[in-house]
């Protein structure tokens, strides 16, 4: 009876019986995966609570300052909490850091000096960093300041090219940047363990090199963070995992005392460093968001695993696949046709709590070589810890999606995406019944 009332609730939101039943059948197989995700969330929840207790977070910390922000108790305490959670000496956690790219640019620009060289041993960095580094010429880039850049590609099997890395570390090499998440590429995401191996190798060759990890989308997916395996700087965005969906802006740099001090001197000013920077009214959301982040990340992870398992039997390519271990919250599904990509994104949008009535269309986004379609009905604009999806309108028509502040919303949003494909005749209903057709058999490329 309970199940029937739940089903009616889904029906009221446009999920038909075949889609609902197919989803429930897939879910039955995921119990163990979900238990594992819950255990990690439990571990990380305790880690966060422990850090907050040790730092004596008090009600007064939730208030903010204005103006210069001298003696901002809440801001300074929060930075100590982050340092404990990420197991680093210090941290900079500020609303004045506007996004993930800004946090990464700040970490790089403040710790590199003219004549230094930056090395990426894991291939091309995230798109927006190309302009920060100057791979694509850009005003204010590291290249303009006489900082050079080298990159070593990953091997074909995703492994590290240790020989190539050894050859690329010279007397000029000052900082090594390691991106944990694959972002919107096809390489595998790096586990914390593999990041640790890479850092140990680099430090074995040149002990004083600074190892920075772009931690975007990776926070709280595992029990360990890059700070546990020797990273000198761990950098990310608060409108992704660690903001828990509540942070309305912000970025963080957790790292050695010296690296964080350098970053603070660049964010504010030499001499002022961490002493200024009013927290305005955001501290309560930063604290509460961090408190919620482990379970919010778990919800997003369950959504990603559910989607891989939902779409793979229907013949769609999924990365990571249905059984792989996860190191970030991003899921890619190769939909194979423009109609299917549009239907998927419109389904995700229709499942949102905010802007569900808006219909996303492909558009010419600056900086991309193809039109892009994006679904984002979010409480915080652009927040990608909330259920969101986007993809370039070009073969093989892959959608990347991530987030979901709660598991029920992630589940509903993903079912809604499938419903959208079914409603347009892009997935054969008989496949939902069997759930195990030959790959490609279920997909129809036109109506
Ligand atoms: C999102 C992301 C960034 C950039 O963050 P923005 O907040 O979008 O500027 C950098 N690196 C990775 C791996 C990311 O996922």
Tab-separated table of C-alpha atoms and ligand atoms in Angstrom:
chain	number	residue	atom	x	y	z
A	1	UNK	CA	0.000	0.000	0.000
A	2	UNK	CA	2.810	2.367	0.898
A	3	UNK	CA	4.439	1.551	-2.398
A	4	UNK	CA	1.235	2.476	-4.218
A	5	UNK	CA	1.003	5.897	-2.631
A	6	UNK	CA	4.639	6.506	-3.538
A	7	UNK	CA	3.946	5.424	-7.097
A	8	UNK	CA	0.996	7.812	-7.284
A	9	UNK	CA	3.267	10.605	-6.152
A	10	UNK	CA	5.625	9.792	-9.046
A	11	UNK	CA	2.671	9.520	-11.428
A	12	UNK	CA	1.523	12.987	-10.416
A	13	UNK	CA	4.962	14.214	-11.481
A	14	UNK	CA	4.751	12.534	-14.878
A	15	UNK	CA	6.595	9.250	-14.251
A	16	UNK	CA	4.674	6.419	-15.922
A	17	UNK	CA	4.414	2.882	-14.550
A	18	UNK	CA	6.924	1.274	-16.961
A	19	UNK	CA	9.620	3.866	-16.161
A	20	UNK	CA	8.922	3.667	-12.424
A	21	UNK	CA	9.039	-0.117	-12.372
A	22	UNK	CA	12.191	-0.274	-14.449
A	23	UNK	CA	13.842	2.166	-12.046
A	24	UNK	CA	12.767	0.176	-8.996
A	25	UNK	CA	14.140	-3.026	-10.527
A	26	UNK	CA	17.512	-1.361	-11.098
A	27	UNK	CA	17.513	0.033	-7.564
A	28	UNK	CA	17.120	-3.411	-6.036
A	29	UNK	CA	20.539	-4.306	-7.389
A	30	UNK	CA	22.240	-1.284	-5.826
A	31	UNK	CA	21.688	-1.916	-2.131
A	32	UNK	CA	25.278	-2.843	-1.399
A	33	UNK	CA	26.725	0.078	-3.378
A	34	UNK	CA	24.486	2.475	-1.512
A	35	UNK	CA	25.486	1.009	1.848
A	36	UNK	CA	29.102	1.654	0.976
A	37	UNK	CA	28.316	5.254	0.018
A	38	UNK	CA	26.434	5.695	3.302
A	39	UNK	CA	29.398	4.358	5.283
A	40	UNK	CA	31.715	6.886	3.649
A	41	UNK	CA	29.200	9.654	4.392
A	42	UNK	CA	29.015	8.541	8.015
A	43	UNK	CA	32.792	8.577	8.337
A	44	UNK	CA	33.046	12.026	6.781
A	45	UNK	CA	30.122	13.377	8.813
A	46	UNK	CA	31.974	12.419	11.989
A	47	UNK	CA	35.177	13.930	10.617
A	48	UNK	CA	33.421	17.272	10.087
A	49	UNK	CA	31.692	17.225	13.493
A	50	UNK	CA	34.978	16.331	15.178
A	51	UNK	CA	36.740	19.248	13.487
A	52	UNK	CA	33.959	21.656	14.489
A	53	UNK	CA	34.095	20.471	18.098
A	54	UNK	CA	37.869	20.692	18.317
A	55	UNK	CA	37.792	24.221	16.938
A	56	UNK	CA	35.087	25.143	19.454
A	57	UNK	CA	32.621	26.412	16.877
A	58	UNK	CA	30.130	28.538	18.785
A	59	UNK	CA	26.962	30.431	17.990
A	60	UNK	CA	29.019	33.621	17.741
A	61	UNK	CA	30.960	32.067	14.834
A	62	UNK	CA	27.805	32.059	12.719
A	63	UNK	CA	27.575	35.847	12.734
A	64	UNK	CA	29.517	37.923	10.257
A	65	UNK	CA	31.522	41.097	10.068
A	66	UNK	CA	31.368	44.086	7.722
A	67	UNK	CA	33.942	46.618	6.558
A	68	UNK	CA	37.540	45.472	6.972
A	69	UNK	CA	36.550	42.378	8.852
A	70	UNK	CA	39.279	42.512	11.478
A	71	UNK	CA	39.026	39.836	14.168
A	72	UNK	CA	36.307	37.928	12.344
A	73	UNK	CA	35.966	35.022	14.778
A	74	UNK	CA	33.650	32.999	12.552
A	75	UNK	CA	35.862	33.354	9.468
A	76	UNK	CA	39.069	32.502	11.312
A	77	UNK	CA	37.494	29.536	13.092
A	78	UNK	CA	35.998	28.195	9.856
A	79	UNK	CA	39.427	28.269	8.261
A	80	UNK	CA	40.743	26.176	11.143
A	81	UNK	CA	37.847	23.746	10.683
A	82	UNK	CA	38.718	23.364	6.983
A	83	UNK	CA	42.380	22.829	7.859
A	84	UNK	CA	41.375	20.006	10.211
A	85	UNK	CA	38.953	18.397	7.780
A	86	UNK	CA	41.531	18.433	4.965
A	87	UNK	CA	44.431	17.641	7.312
A	88	UNK	CA	46.505	20.651	6.343
A	89	UNK	CA	48.265	23.284	8.446
A	90	UNK	CA	46.021	26.141	7.430
A	91	UNK	CA	43.242	27.159	5.053
A	92	UNK	CA	41.780	30.163	3.299
A	93	UNK	CA	37.979	29.944	2.943
A	94	UNK	CA	36.411	33.120	1.666
A	95	UNK	CA	33.376	34.560	-0.091
A	96	UNK	CA	35.874	36.884	-1.825
A	97	UNK	CA	37.115	33.824	-3.737
A	98	UNK	CA	34.461	33.952	-6.436
A	99	UNK	CA	34.563	30.422	-7.882
A	100	UNK	CA	36.722	27.338	-8.373
A	101	UNK	CA	38.729	28.836	-11.220
A	102	UNK	CA	39.493	31.875	-9.071
A	103	UNK	CA	40.651	29.671	-6.172
A	104	UNK	CA	42.956	27.728	-8.493
A	105	UNK	CA	44.268	30.874	-10.194
A	106	UNK	CA	44.904	32.429	-6.776
A	107	UNK	CA	46.779	29.359	-5.534
A	108	UNK	CA	48.956	29.341	-8.660
A	109	UNK	CA	49.607	33.056	-9.015
A	110	UNK	CA	50.498	33.506	-5.359
A	111	UNK	CA	52.904	30.583	-5.164
A	112	UNK	CA	54.714	30.984	-8.481
A	113	UNK	CA	57.269	33.689	-9.313
A	114	UNK	CA	58.684	34.866	-12.656
A	115	UNK	CA	61.050	32.256	-14.050
A	116	UNK	CA	59.281	29.368	-12.322
A	117	UNK	CA	57.757	26.508	-14.253
A	118	UNK	CA	54.380	24.868	-13.642
A	119	UNK	CA	53.963	21.173	-14.503
A	120	UNK	CA	50.775	19.155	-15.055
A	121	UNK	CA	51.704	15.449	-15.004
A	122	UNK	CA	48.102	14.351	-15.671
A	123	UNK	CA	47.476	15.900	-19.093
A	124	UNK	CA	45.416	18.922	-19.995
A	125	UNK	CA	43.870	20.807	-17.055
A	126	UNK	CA	40.253	21.959	-16.777
A	127	UNK	CA	39.179	24.254	-19.643
A	128	UNK	CA	39.068	27.488	-17.671
A	129	UNK	CA	42.641	26.965	-16.444
A	130	UNK	CA	43.970	27.156	-19.994
A	131	UNK	CA	43.534	30.915	-19.886
A	132	UNK	CA	44.860	31.177	-16.323
A	133	UNK	CA	48.050	29.403	-17.349
A	134	UNK	CA	48.210	31.004	-20.777
A	135	UNK	CA	47.931	27.809	-22.822
A	136	UNK	CA	45.343	29.930	-24.617
A	137	UNK	CA	46.815	33.444	-24.599
A	138	UNK	CA	44.887	35.584	-22.163
A	139	UNK	CA	45.205	38.903	-20.368
A	140	UNK	CA	46.828	38.483	-16.956
A	141	UNK	CA	47.823	34.847	-17.482
A	142	UNK	CA	50.792	33.201	-15.755
A	143	UNK	CA	52.567	33.286	-19.122
A	144	UNK	CA	52.396	37.100	-19.134
A	145	UNK	CA	54.333	37.061	-15.852
A	146	UNK	CA	57.083	34.869	-17.249
A	147	UNK	CA	55.898	31.622	-15.717
A	148	UNK	CA	56.306	28.710	-18.113
A	149	UNK	CA	54.199	25.578	-18.357
A	150	UNK	CA	54.737	21.948	-19.249
A	151	UNK	CA	52.362	19.069	-19.425
A	152	UNK	CA	52.883	15.313	-19.512
A	153	UNK	CA	50.044	13.253	-20.964
A	154	UNK	CA	48.651	10.228	-19.198
A	155	UNK	CA	49.465	6.897	-20.833
A	156	UNK	CA	46.876	5.274	-23.082
A	157	UNK	CA	45.715	3.049	-20.203
A	158	UNK	CA	45.257	6.079	-17.914
A	159	UNK	CA	48.481	5.393	-15.994
A	160	UNK	CA	51.142	7.975	-15.108
A	161	UNK	CA	54.013	8.409	-17.572
A	162	UNK	CA	56.659	8.242	-14.846
A	163	UNK	CA	59.578	8.490	-17.272
A	164	UNK	CA	58.061	11.503	-19.004
A	165	UNK	CA	57.371	13.145	-15.652
A	166	UNK	CA	60.931	12.537	-14.455
A	167	UNK	CA	62.300	14.191	-17.595
A	168	UNK	CA	59.986	17.175	-17.219
A	169	UNK	CA	61.018	18.067	-13.672
A	170	UNK	CA	63.866	20.580	-13.964
A	171	UNK	CA	65.525	23.141	-11.724
A	172	UNK	CA	62.779	25.557	-12.839
A	173	UNK	CA	59.879	23.338	-11.757
A	174	UNK	CA	58.254	25.007	-8.767
A	175	UNK	CA	54.715	23.706	-8.696
A	176	UNK	CA	52.971	20.535	-9.863
A	177	UNK	CA	49.210	20.697	-10.465
A	178	UNK	CA	47.164	17.504	-10.240
A	179	UNK	CA	43.494	17.494	-11.196
A	180	UNK	CA	41.564	14.864	-9.246
A	181	UNK	CA	38.352	14.841	-11.278
A	182	UNK	CA	38.313	14.039	-14.952
A	183	UNK	CA	36.132	17.107	-15.391
A	184	UNK	CA	34.650	16.904	-18.868
A	185	UNK	CA	37.281	14.604	-20.331
A	186	UNK	CA	37.283	10.874	-20.842
A	187	UNK	CA	40.310	9.979	-18.713
A	188	UNK	CA	39.569	8.203	-15.434
A	189	UNK	CA	39.230	10.292	-12.283
A	190	UNK	CA	42.177	9.876	-9.909
A	191	UNK	CA	41.653	8.185	-6.564
A	192	UNK	CA	43.288	9.777	-3.526
A	193	UNK	CA	45.552	6.741	-3.387
A	194	UNK	CA	46.841	7.327	-6.919
A	195	UNK	CA	47.302	11.032	-6.221
A	196	UNK	CA	49.438	10.007	-3.233
A	197	UNK	CA	51.594	7.763	-5.411
A	198	UNK	CA	52.137	10.580	-7.882
A	199	UNK	CA	53.021	13.101	-5.166
A	200	UNK	CA	55.490	10.648	-3.594
A	201	UNK	CA	57.137	10.142	-6.985
A	202	UNK	CA	57.417	13.880	-7.676
A	203	UNK	CA	58.764	14.630	-4.185
A	204	UNK	CA	61.237	11.775	-4.569
A	205	UNK	CA	62.747	13.648	-7.500
A	206	UNK	CA	62.405	17.180	-6.135
A	207	UNK	CA	61.379	17.403	-2.460
A	208	UNK	CA	60.731	21.155	-2.384
A	209	UNK	CA	58.304	21.222	-5.315
A	210	UNK	CA	54.785	22.367	-4.326
A	211	UNK	CA	52.128	19.755	-5.112
A	212	UNK	CA	48.686	21.272	-5.644
A	213	UNK	CA	45.509	19.248	-6.155
A	214	UNK	CA	42.452	20.617	-7.970
A	215	UNK	CA	39.940	18.914	-5.669
A	216	UNK	CA	36.760	20.108	-7.457
A	217	UNK	CA	33.944	17.515	-7.330
A	218	UNK	CA	36.109	15.138	-5.276
A	219	UNK	CA	35.479	16.317	-1.708
A	220	UNK	CA	33.948	13.699	0.607
A	221	UNK	CA	33.650	11.055	-2.116
A	222	UNK	CA	36.328	9.062	-0.287
A	223	UNK	CA	37.352	8.914	3.363
A	224	UNK	CA	40.698	10.500	2.594
A	225	UNK	CA	41.470	13.817	0.937
A	226	UNK	CA	44.627	14.817	-0.953
A	227	UNK	CA	45.971	16.504	2.204
A	228	UNK	CA	46.228	13.015	3.719
A	229	UNK	CA	48.643	11.884	1.014
A	230	UNK	CA	51.079	14.768	0.930
A	231	UNK	CA	49.427	17.541	-1.103
A	232	UNK	CA	50.769	21.004	-0.206
A	233	UNK	CA	47.597	22.697	-1.445
A	234	UNK	CA	44.061	21.365	-1.880
A	235	UNK	CA	41.797	23.704	-3.813
A	236	UNK	CA	38.098	23.792	-4.629
A	237	UNK	CA	34.796	25.609	-5.020
A	238	UNK	CA	32.125	26.074	-2.366
A	239	UNK	CA	29.310	25.852	-4.892
A	240	UNK	CA	30.354	22.251	-5.430
A	241	UNK	CA	30.662	19.502	-2.778
A	242	UNK	CA	32.039	21.270	0.338
A	243	UNK	CA	29.417	24.036	0.301
A	244	UNK	CA	26.736	21.386	0.791
A	245	UNK	CA	24.351	23.294	-1.481
A	246	UNK	CA	24.029	26.128	1.037
A	247	UNK	CA	27.141	28.218	0.355
A	248	UNK	CA	26.001	30.982	-2.038
A	249	UNK	CA	29.553	31.716	-3.276
A	250	UNK	CA	33.137	30.967	-2.319
A	251	UNK	CA	36.268	28.904	-2.704
A	252	UNK	CA	38.892	27.354	-0.476
A	253	UNK	CA	42.624	26.700	-0.428
A	254	UNK	CA	43.747	24.285	2.306
A	255	UNK	CA	47.469	23.729	2.573
A	256	UNK	CA	50.778	24.380	4.246
A	257	UNK	CA	51.084	27.530	6.316
A	258	UNK	CA	53.370	29.081	3.746
A	259	UNK	CA	51.244	28.301	0.684
A	260	UNK	CA	48.093	29.594	2.379
A	261	UNK	CA	49.882	32.748	3.563
A	262	UNK	CA	51.077	33.389	0.013
A	263	UNK	CA	47.513	32.992	-1.256
A	264	UNK	CA	46.139	35.333	1.422
A	265	UNK	CA	48.713	38.002	0.539
A	266	UNK	CA	47.584	37.848	-3.052
A	267	UNK	CA	43.830	37.701	-2.349
A	268	UNK	CA	43.917	40.766	-0.105
A	269	UNK	CA	47.291	42.495	-0.027
A	270	UNK	CA	50.861	41.981	1.167
A	271	UNK	CA	50.881	42.883	4.845
A	272	UNK	CA	47.150	42.431	5.280
A	273	UNK	CA	46.941	38.759	4.274
A	274	UNK	CA	44.309	36.854	6.279
A	275	UNK	CA	43.597	39.730	8.669
A	276	UNK	CA	41.029	41.442	6.452
A	277	UNK	CA	38.059	40.218	4.435
A	278	UNK	CA	34.641	40.648	6.003
A	279	UNK	CA	32.531	37.513	5.941
A	280	UNK	CA	29.304	39.546	5.561
A	281	UNK	CA	26.360	37.235	6.121
A	282	UNK	CA	27.577	33.966	4.630
A	283	UNK	CA	29.212	32.204	7.579
A	284	UNK	CA	26.155	30.313	8.806
A	285	UNK	CA	25.704	28.870	5.318
A	286	UNK	CA	29.412	28.021	5.029
A	287	UNK	CA	29.331	26.144	8.355
A	288	UNK	CA	25.997	24.452	7.819
A	289	UNK	CA	26.904	23.638	4.219
A	290	UNK	CA	30.138	21.968	5.317
A	291	UNK	CA	28.181	20.093	7.976
A	292	UNK	CA	25.760	18.794	5.306
A	293	UNK	CA	28.404	18.233	2.623
A	294	UNK	CA	29.164	14.556	3.396
A	295	UNK	CA	25.519	13.474	3.032
A	296	UNK	CA	24.838	15.834	0.122
A	297	UNK	CA	27.848	14.368	-1.689
A	298	UNK	CA	26.518	10.874	-0.906
A	299	UNK	CA	23.149	11.809	-2.444
A	300	UNK	CA	24.865	13.035	-5.604
A	301	UNK	CA	26.993	9.884	-5.752
A	302	UNK	CA	23.950	7.635	-5.439
A	303	UNK	CA	22.362	9.575	-8.278
A	304	UNK	CA	25.423	9.059	-10.468
A	305	UNK	CA	25.550	5.319	-9.706
A	306	UNK	CA	21.791	4.975	-10.275
A	307	UNK	CA	22.022	6.740	-13.631
A	308	UNK	CA	24.907	4.563	-14.831
A	309	UNK	CA	22.941	1.458	-13.902
A	310	UNK	CA	19.716	2.797	-15.398
A	311	UNK	CA	21.166	3.779	-18.767
A	312	UNK	CA	23.818	1.101	-19.322
A	313	UNK	CA	21.363	-1.828	-19.819
A	314	UNK	CA	19.503	0.285	-22.400
A	315	UNK	CA	22.612	0.372	-24.576
A	316	UNK	CA	23.992	3.802	-23.723
A	317	UNK	CA	27.680	4.305	-23.053
A	318	UNK	CA	28.279	5.374	-19.449
A	319	UNK	CA	31.478	6.699	-17.840
A	320	UNK	CA	32.126	5.630	-15.119
A	321	UNK	CA	30.320	2.357	-15.843
A	322	UNK	CA	27.725	0.707	-13.630
A	323	UNK	CA	30.194	-1.106	-11.349
A	324	UNK	CA	33.374	1.048	-11.267
A	325	UNK	CA	34.467	2.650	-8.008
A	326	UNK	CA	33.838	6.391	-7.831
A	327	UNK	CA	36.244	9.221	-7.116
A	328	UNK	CA	34.085	12.176	-8.117
A	329	UNK	CA	30.366	12.895	-8.621
A	330	UNK	CA	30.309	13.391	-12.402
A	331	UNK	CA	28.484	10.931	-14.648
A	332	UNK	CA	28.710	10.895	-18.430
A	333	UNK	CA	26.054	9.218	-20.593
A	334	UNK	CA	26.560	8.984	-24.330
A	335	UNK	CA	23.139	9.480	-25.851
A	336	UNK	CA	24.037	9.129	-29.523
A	337	UNK	CA	21.691	11.699	-31.051
A	338	UNK	CA	20.874	15.399	-30.716
A	339	UNK	CA	17.219	14.574	-29.968
A	340	UNK	CA	18.189	12.326	-27.083
A	341	UNK	CA	20.630	14.873	-25.620
A	342	UNK	CA	17.962	17.579	-25.704
A	343	UNK	CA	15.339	15.229	-24.257
A	344	UNK	CA	17.650	14.206	-21.412
A	345	UNK	CA	18.470	17.785	-20.412
A	346	UNK	CA	14.861	18.909	-20.690
A	347	UNK	CA	13.902	15.977	-18.458
A	348	UNK	CA	16.447	16.962	-15.785
A	349	UNK	CA	15.174	20.549	-15.924
A	350	UNK	CA	11.558	19.397	-15.636
A	351	UNK	CA	12.539	17.560	-12.456
A	352	UNK	CA	13.902	20.643	-10.702
A	353	UNK	CA	12.289	22.428	-7.777
A	354	UNK	CA	13.260	25.820	-9.213
A	355	UNK	CA	12.590	26.768	-12.861
A	356	UNK	CA	11.005	23.408	-13.721
A	357	UNK	CA	8.736	25.194	-16.215
A	358	UNK	CA	11.726	26.495	-18.196
A	359	UNK	CA	12.660	24.517	-21.311
A	360	UNK	CA	16.423	24.508	-22.009
A	361	UNK	CA	17.554	24.823	-25.624
A	362	UNK	CA	21.031	24.509	-27.200
A	363	UNK	CA	22.861	27.840	-27.484
A	364	UNK	CA	26.165	29.273	-28.695
A	365	UNK	CA	28.105	29.513	-25.475
A	366	UNK	CA	31.269	31.644	-25.616
A	367	UNK	CA	34.454	29.582	-25.627
A	368	UNK	CA	32.934	26.374	-27.040
A	369	UNK	CA	33.220	25.057	-30.572
A	370	UNK	CA	29.714	23.579	-30.645
A	371	UNK	CA	26.367	24.664	-29.293
A	372	UNK	CA	25.791	23.585	-25.691
A	373	UNK	CA	22.609	22.597	-23.881
A	374	UNK	CA	22.381	23.025	-20.112
A	375	UNK	CA	19.819	22.011	-17.540
A	376	UNK	CA	20.044	23.807	-14.224
A	377	UNK	CA	17.160	24.548	-11.945
A	378	UNK	CA	19.140	25.574	-8.891
A	379	UNK	CA	18.676	27.461	-5.622
A	380	UNK	CA	22.220	28.825	-6.041
A	381	UNK	CA	22.850	30.020	-9.586
A	382	UNK	CA	25.291	27.768	-11.425
A	383	UNK	CA	25.667	25.443	-8.458
A	384	UNK	CA	26.722	22.059	-9.755
A	385	UNK	CA	26.282	20.181	-6.474
A	386	UNK	CA	22.601	20.629	-7.326
A	387	UNK	CA	21.179	18.293	-9.970
A	388	UNK	CA	22.401	19.698	-13.269
A	389	UNK	CA	23.337	18.461	-16.730
A	390	UNK	CA	24.976	19.779	-19.841
A	391	UNK	CA	26.472	18.583	-23.074
A	392	UNK	CA	27.903	19.874	-26.355
A	393	UNK	CA	25.670	19.414	-29.405
A	394	UNK	CA	28.120	17.261	-31.343
A	395	UNK	CA	28.733	13.527	-31.783
A	396	UNK	CA	28.647	11.326	-29.807
A	397	UNK	CA	26.138	13.556	-27.974
A	398	UNK	CA	27.375	12.927	-24.458
A	399	UNK	CA	25.638	14.481	-21.495
A	400	UNK	CA	27.602	15.178	-18.309
A	401	UNK	CA	25.562	15.443	-15.224
A	402	UNK	CA	26.138	15.721	-11.534
A	403	UNK	CA	24.655	16.683	-8.237
A	404	UNK	CA	21.420	16.314	-6.370
A	405	UNK	CA	21.116	17.771	-2.887
A	406	UNK	CA	19.039	14.817	-1.724
A	407	UNK	CA	18.901	11.244	-2.977
A	408	UNK	CA	15.104	11.362	-3.580
A	409	UNK	CA	15.586	14.385	-5.821
A	410	UNK	CA	18.488	12.808	-7.707
A	411	UNK	CA	16.391	9.657	-8.194
A	412	UNK	CA	13.359	11.575	-9.413
A	413	UNK	CA	15.420	13.800	-11.717
A	414	UNK	CA	17.085	10.827	-13.364
A	415	UNK	CA	13.795	8.962	-13.773
A	416	UNK	CA	12.392	12.169	-15.255
A	417	UNK	CA	15.227	12.259	-17.802
A	418	UNK	CA	14.443	8.694	-18.866
A	419	UNK	CA	10.732	9.502	-19.003
A	420	UNK	CA	11.556	12.358	-21.326
A	421	UNK	CA	13.360	9.957	-23.695
A	422	UNK	CA	10.499	7.451	-23.528
A	423	UNK	CA	7.826	10.112	-24.117
A	424	UNK	CA	9.582	11.163	-27.323
A	425	UNK	CA	9.846	7.593	-28.560
A	426	UNK	CA	13.627	7.563	-28.195
A	427	UNK	CA	13.705	4.518	-25.913
A	428	UNK	CA	11.571	1.506	-26.694
A	429	UNK	CA	9.189	0.719	-23.851
A	430	UNK	CA	9.688	-3.017	-24.272
A	431	UNK	CA	13.311	-2.532	-23.215
A	432	UNK	CA	12.174	-1.180	-19.880
A	433	UNK	CA	10.387	-4.463	-19.281
A	434	UNK	CA	13.332	-6.710	-20.004
A	435	UNK	CA	16.002	-4.231	-19.003
A	436	UNK	CA	18.642	-6.300	-20.746
A	437	UNK	CA	18.574	-5.854	-24.477
A	438	UNK	CA	21.602	-5.983	-26.721
A	439	UNK	CA	23.463	-2.655	-26.661
A	440	UNK	CA	22.038	-0.205	-29.134
A	441	UNK	CA	18.866	-2.179	-29.557
A	442	UNK	CA	16.813	0.069	-27.313
A	443	UNK	CA	17.973	3.363	-28.696
A	444	UNK	CA	16.079	4.911	-31.528
A	445	UNK	CA	17.761	7.819	-33.199
A	446	UNK	CA	14.570	9.322	-34.583
A	447	UNK	CA	10.891	9.115	-33.853
B	1	LIG	C1	34.361	23.153	-11.748
B	1	LIG	C2	35.798	22.882	-11.888
B	1	LIG	C3	36.728	23.912	-11.952
B	1	LIG	C4	36.341	25.366	-12.028
B	1	LIG	O1	35.425	25.770	-11.102
B	1	LIG	P1	34.409	26.975	-11.424
B	1	LIG	O2	33.762	27.190	-10.104
B	1	LIG	O3	33.484	26.513	-12.472
B	1	LIG	O4	35.220	28.154	-11.837
B	1	LIG	C5	38.054	23.557	-12.035
B	1	LIG	N1	38.443	22.284	-12.051
B	1	LIG	C6	37.570	21.257	-12.005
B	1	LIG	C7	38.058	19.850	-12.057
B	1	LIG	C8	36.220	21.522	-11.917
B	1	LIG	O5	35.347	20.516	-11.860
